[in-house]
Tab-separated table of C-alpha atoms in Angstrom:
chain	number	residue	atom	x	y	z
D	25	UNK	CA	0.000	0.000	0.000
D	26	UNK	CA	1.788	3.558	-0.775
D	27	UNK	CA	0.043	4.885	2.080
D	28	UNK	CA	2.243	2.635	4.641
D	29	UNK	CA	5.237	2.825	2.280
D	30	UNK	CA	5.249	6.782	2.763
D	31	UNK	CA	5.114	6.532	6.594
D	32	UNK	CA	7.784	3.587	6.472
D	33	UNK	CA	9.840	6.127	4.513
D	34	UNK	CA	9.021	8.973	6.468
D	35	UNK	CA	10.360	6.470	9.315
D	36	UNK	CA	13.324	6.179	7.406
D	37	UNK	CA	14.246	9.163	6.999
D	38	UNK	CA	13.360	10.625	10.375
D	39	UNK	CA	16.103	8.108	12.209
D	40	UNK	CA	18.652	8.769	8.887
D	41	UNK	CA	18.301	13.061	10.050
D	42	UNK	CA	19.035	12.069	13.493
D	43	UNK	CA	22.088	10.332	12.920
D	44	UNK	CA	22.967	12.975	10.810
D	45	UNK	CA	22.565	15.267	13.185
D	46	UNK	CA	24.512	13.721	15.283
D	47	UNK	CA	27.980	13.497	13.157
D	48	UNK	CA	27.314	16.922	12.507
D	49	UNK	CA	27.323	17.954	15.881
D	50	UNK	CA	30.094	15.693	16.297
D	51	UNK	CA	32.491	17.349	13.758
D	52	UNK	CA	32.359	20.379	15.598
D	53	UNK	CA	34.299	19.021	18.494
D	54	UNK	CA	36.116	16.039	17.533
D	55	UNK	CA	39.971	16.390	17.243
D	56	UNK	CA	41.169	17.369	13.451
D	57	UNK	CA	42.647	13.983	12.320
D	58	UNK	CA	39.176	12.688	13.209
D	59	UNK	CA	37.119	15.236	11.340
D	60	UNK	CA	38.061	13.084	7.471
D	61	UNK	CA	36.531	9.910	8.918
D	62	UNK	CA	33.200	12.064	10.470
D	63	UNK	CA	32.797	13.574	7.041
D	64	UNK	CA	32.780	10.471	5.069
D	65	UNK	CA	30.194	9.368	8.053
D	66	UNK	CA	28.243	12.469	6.931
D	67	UNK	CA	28.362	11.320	3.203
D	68	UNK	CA	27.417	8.030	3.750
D	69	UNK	CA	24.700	8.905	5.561
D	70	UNK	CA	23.321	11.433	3.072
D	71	UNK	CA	23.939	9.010	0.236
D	72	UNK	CA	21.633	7.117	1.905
D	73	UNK	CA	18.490	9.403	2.601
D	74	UNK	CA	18.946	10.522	-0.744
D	75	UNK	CA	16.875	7.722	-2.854
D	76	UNK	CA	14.284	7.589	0.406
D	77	UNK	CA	14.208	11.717	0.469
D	78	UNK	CA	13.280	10.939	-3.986
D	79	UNK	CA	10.597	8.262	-3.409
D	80	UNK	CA	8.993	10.505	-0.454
D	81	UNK	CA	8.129	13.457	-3.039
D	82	UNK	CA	7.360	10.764	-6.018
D	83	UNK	CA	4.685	9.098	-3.672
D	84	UNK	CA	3.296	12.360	-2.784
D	85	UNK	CA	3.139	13.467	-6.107
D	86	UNK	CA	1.315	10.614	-7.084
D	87	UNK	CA	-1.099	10.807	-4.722
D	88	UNK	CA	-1.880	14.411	-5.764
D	89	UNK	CA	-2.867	12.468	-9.039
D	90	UNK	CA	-4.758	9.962	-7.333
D	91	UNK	CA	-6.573	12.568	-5.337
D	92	UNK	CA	-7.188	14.812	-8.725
D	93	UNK	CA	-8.757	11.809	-10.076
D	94	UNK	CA	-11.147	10.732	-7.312
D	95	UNK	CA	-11.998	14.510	-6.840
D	96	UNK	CA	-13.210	14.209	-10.166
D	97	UNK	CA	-14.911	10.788	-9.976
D	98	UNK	CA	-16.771	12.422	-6.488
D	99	UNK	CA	-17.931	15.740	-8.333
D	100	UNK	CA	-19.198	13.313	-11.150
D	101	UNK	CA	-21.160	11.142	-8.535
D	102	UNK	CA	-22.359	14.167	-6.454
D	103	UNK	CA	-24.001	15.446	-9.569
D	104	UNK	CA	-25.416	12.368	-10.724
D	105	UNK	CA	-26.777	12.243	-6.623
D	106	UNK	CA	-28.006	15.677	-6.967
D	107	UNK	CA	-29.518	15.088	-10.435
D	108	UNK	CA	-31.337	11.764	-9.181
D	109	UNK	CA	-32.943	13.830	-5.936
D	110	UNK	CA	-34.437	16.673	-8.316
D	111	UNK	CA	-36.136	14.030	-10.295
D	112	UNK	CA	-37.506	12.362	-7.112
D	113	UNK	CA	-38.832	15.510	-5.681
D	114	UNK	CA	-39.970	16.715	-9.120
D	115	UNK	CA	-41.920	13.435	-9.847
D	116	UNK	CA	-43.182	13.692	-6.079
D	117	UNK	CA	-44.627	16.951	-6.941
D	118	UNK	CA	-46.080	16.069	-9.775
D	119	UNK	CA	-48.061	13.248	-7.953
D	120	UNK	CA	-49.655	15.558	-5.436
D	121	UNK	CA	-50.725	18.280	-7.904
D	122	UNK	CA	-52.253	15.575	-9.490
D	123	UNK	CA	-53.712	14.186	-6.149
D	124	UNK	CA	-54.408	17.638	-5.251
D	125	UNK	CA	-56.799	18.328	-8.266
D	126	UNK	CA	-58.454	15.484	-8.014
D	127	UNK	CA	-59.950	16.533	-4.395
D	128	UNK	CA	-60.373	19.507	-5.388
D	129	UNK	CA	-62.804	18.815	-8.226
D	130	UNK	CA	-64.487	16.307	-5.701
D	131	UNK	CA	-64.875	18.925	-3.303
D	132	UNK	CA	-66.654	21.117	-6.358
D	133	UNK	CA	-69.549	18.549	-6.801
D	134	UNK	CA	-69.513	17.508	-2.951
D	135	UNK	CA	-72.977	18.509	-0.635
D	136	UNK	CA	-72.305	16.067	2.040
D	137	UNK	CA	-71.085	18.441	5.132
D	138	UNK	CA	-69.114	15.776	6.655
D	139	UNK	CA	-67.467	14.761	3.206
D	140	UNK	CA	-66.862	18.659	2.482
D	141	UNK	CA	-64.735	19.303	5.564
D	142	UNK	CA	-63.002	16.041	5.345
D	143	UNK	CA	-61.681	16.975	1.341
D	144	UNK	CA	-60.701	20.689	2.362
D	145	UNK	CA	-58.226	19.529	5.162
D	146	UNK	CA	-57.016	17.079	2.600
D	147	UNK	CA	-56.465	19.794	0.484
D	148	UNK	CA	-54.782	21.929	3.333
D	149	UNK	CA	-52.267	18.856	3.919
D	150	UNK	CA	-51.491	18.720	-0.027
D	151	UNK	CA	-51.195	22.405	-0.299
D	152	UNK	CA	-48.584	22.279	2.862
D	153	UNK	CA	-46.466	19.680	1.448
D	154	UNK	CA	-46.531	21.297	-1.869
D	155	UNK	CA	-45.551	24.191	-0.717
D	156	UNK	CA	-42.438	22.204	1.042
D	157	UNK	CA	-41.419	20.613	-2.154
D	158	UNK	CA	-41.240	23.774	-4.051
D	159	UNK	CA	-39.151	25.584	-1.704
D	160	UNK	CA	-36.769	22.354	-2.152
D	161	UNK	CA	-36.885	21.870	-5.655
D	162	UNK	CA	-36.181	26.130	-5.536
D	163	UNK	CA	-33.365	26.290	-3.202
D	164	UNK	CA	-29.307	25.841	-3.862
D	165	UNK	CA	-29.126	22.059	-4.850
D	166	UNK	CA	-26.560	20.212	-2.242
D	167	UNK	CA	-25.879	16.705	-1.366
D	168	UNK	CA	-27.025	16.619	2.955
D	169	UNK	CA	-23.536	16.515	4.892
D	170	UNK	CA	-23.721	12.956	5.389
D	171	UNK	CA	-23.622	11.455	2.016
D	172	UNK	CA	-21.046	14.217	1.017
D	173	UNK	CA	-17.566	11.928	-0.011
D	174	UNK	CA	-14.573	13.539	2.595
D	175	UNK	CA	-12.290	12.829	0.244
D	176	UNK	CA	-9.473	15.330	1.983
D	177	UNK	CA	-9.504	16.664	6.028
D	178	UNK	CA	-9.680	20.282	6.101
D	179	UNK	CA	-5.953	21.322	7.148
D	180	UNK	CA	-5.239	24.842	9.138
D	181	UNK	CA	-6.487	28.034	7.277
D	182	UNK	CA	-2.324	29.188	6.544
D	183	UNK	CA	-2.200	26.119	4.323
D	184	UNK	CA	-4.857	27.160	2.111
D	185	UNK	CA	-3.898	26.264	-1.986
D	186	UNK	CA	-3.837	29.983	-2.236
D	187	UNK	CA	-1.477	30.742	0.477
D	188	UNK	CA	0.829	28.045	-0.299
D	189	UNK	CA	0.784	29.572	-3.646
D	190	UNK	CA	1.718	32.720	-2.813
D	191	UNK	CA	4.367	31.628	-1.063
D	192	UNK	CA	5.839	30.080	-3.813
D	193	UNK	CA	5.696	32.952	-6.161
D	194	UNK	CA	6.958	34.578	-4.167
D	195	UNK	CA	10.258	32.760	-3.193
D	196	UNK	CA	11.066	31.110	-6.335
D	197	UNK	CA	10.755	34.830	-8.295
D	198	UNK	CA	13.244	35.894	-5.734
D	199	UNK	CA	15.438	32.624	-5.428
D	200	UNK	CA	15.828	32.097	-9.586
D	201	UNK	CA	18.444	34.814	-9.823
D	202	UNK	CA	20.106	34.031	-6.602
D	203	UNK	CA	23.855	33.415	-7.818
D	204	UNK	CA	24.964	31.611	-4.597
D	205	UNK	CA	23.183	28.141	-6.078
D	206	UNK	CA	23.859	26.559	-9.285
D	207	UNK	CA	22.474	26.893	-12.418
D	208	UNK	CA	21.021	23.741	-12.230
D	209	UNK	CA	18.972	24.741	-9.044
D	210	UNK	CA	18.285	28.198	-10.253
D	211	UNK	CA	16.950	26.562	-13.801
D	212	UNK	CA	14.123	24.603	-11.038
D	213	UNK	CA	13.278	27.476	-9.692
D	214	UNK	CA	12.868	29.100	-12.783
D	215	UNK	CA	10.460	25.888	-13.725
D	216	UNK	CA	8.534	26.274	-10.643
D	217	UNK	CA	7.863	29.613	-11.047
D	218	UNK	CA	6.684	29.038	-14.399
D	219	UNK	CA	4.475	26.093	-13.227
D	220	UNK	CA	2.715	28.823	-9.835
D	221	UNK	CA	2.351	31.360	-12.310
D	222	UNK	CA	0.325	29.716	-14.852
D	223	UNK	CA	-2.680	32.151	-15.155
D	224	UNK	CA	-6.411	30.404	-14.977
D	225	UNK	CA	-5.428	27.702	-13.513
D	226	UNK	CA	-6.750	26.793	-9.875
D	227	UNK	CA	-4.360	26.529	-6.930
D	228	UNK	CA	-4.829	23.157	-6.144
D	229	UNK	CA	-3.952	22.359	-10.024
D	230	UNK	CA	-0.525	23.966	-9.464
D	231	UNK	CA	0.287	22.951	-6.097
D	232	UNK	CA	-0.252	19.180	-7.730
D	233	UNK	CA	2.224	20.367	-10.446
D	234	UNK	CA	4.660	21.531	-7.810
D	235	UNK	CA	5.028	18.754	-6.431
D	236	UNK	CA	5.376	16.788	-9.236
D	237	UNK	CA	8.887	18.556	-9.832
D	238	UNK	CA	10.040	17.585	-6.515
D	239	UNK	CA	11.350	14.249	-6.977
D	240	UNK	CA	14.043	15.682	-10.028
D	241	UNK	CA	14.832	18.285	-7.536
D	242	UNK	CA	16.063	15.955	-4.796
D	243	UNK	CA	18.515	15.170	-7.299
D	244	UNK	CA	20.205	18.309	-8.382
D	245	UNK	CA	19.956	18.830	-4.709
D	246	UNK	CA	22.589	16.291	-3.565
D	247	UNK	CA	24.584	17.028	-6.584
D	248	UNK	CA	25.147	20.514	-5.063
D	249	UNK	CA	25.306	19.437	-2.026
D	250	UNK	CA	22.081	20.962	-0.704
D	251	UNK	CA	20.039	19.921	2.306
D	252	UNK	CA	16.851	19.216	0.770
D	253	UNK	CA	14.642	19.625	3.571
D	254	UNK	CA	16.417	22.659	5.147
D	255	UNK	CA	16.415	24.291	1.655
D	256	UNK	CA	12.680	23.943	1.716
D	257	UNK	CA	12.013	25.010	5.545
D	258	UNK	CA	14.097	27.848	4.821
D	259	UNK	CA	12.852	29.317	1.506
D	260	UNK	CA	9.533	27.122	1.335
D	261	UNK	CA	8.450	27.083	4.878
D	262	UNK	CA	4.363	26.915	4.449
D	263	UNK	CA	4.363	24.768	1.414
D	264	UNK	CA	6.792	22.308	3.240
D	265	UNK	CA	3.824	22.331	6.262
D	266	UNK	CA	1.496	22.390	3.878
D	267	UNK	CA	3.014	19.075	2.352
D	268	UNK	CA	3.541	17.628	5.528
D	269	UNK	CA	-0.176	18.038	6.294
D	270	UNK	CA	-0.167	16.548	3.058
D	271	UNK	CA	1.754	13.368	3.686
D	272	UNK	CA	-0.015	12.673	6.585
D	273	UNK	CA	-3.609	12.407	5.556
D	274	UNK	CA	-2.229	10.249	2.749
């Protein structure tokens, strides 16, 4: 199941950081001749979260597909729902007007007393729930809350699409010319930026092609000897939350 092959990973990669953090710290006060054998440590070790750190963002990114395609299937099968409950409502409607001028014509050629009151409260209990199935049939059409499909938990109102997206407009216009990274990194930025700047397209649609570029930027990442995640924290900090959030409703 990807879902418990992302939190494996996520596992993984969480006790890799540690140790990592550890030689680091350790480098700072071990004696010199000791500092060549800590640093190959350090490679090693980053060598090693780099294909976990690569299948973290590729899983995510494919379930960003996966949840663009189920979205889709749900709006289709909310508006078939919605579709099949006007009909029912219009078709009950349809029977009580019918019902409705059937008592009333009795009523027209009616003399008995007892028979006459008995057809006009009929005729008050039609006109009621008449008057109930128009004002449904008139108002907003909605699926009730409990046959809705959750397909997603709401996350905190800062990790909005739209927020996230401003974000990174934001950083990657800024970053792109930023001569202390390579061109390599500064060309993904400049692809990023392209992708959260498409105009017309929804937020959610470009946050899904975000992170679709992820996985190639892992890459370049190592090559220039990046930290992936603290290059993301630092210039990225909301849409790293916000794909955090991400990872764990997955």
């Amino acid at each position: 199941m990807p879902n418990d092959r992302l939190r494996q990973v996520e596992k993984n990669l969480s006790r890799l950081r540690e140790q990592l953090a550890g030689k680091e710290d350790t480098l700072v006060t071990i004696a010199p001749e000791e500092r060549i054998r800590i640093k190959q440590q350090i490679n090693d070790l980053k060598a090693e979260m780099r294909p976990f750190e690569e299948e973290y963002w590729q899983i995510l990114a494919r379930q960003a597909v996966t949840g663009a395609i189920a979205e889709a299937k749900s709006s289709t099968f909310q508006q078939q729902r919605l579709e099949e409950q006007r009909s029912s409502l219009e078709a009950e409607w349809n029977l009580r007007m019918e019902k409705l001028r059937g008592l009333r014509n009795a009523l027209a050629i009616e003399t008995a007393a007892a028979t006459v009151f008995q057809l006009r409260k009929q005729i008050e209990a039609e006109d009621a729930e008449l008057t109930q199935l128009s004002n449904r049939l008139e108002q907003p059409e909605q699926i009730p809350s409990h046959e809705r499909l959750h397909l997603t938990s709401e996350l905190s109102p800062d990790l909005t699409p739209e927020i996230v997206i401003a974000e990174l407009v934001e950083q990657s216009e800024r970053l792109q010319t930023n001569q202390q990274y390579p061109p390599e990194v500064l060309e993904w930025l400049q692809k990023i930026y392209a992708e959260v700047s498409k105009p017309g397209e929804p937020a959610a649609a470009k946050l899904k092609g975000t992170l679709s570029l992820l996985p190639p930027f892992v890459g370049l990442s190592y090559e220039a000897e990046l930290d992936t995640e603290t290059f993301l924290k630092r210039h990225f900090p909301t849409f790293r939350k916000w794909a955090g959030a991400l990872a764990k409703k997955a």
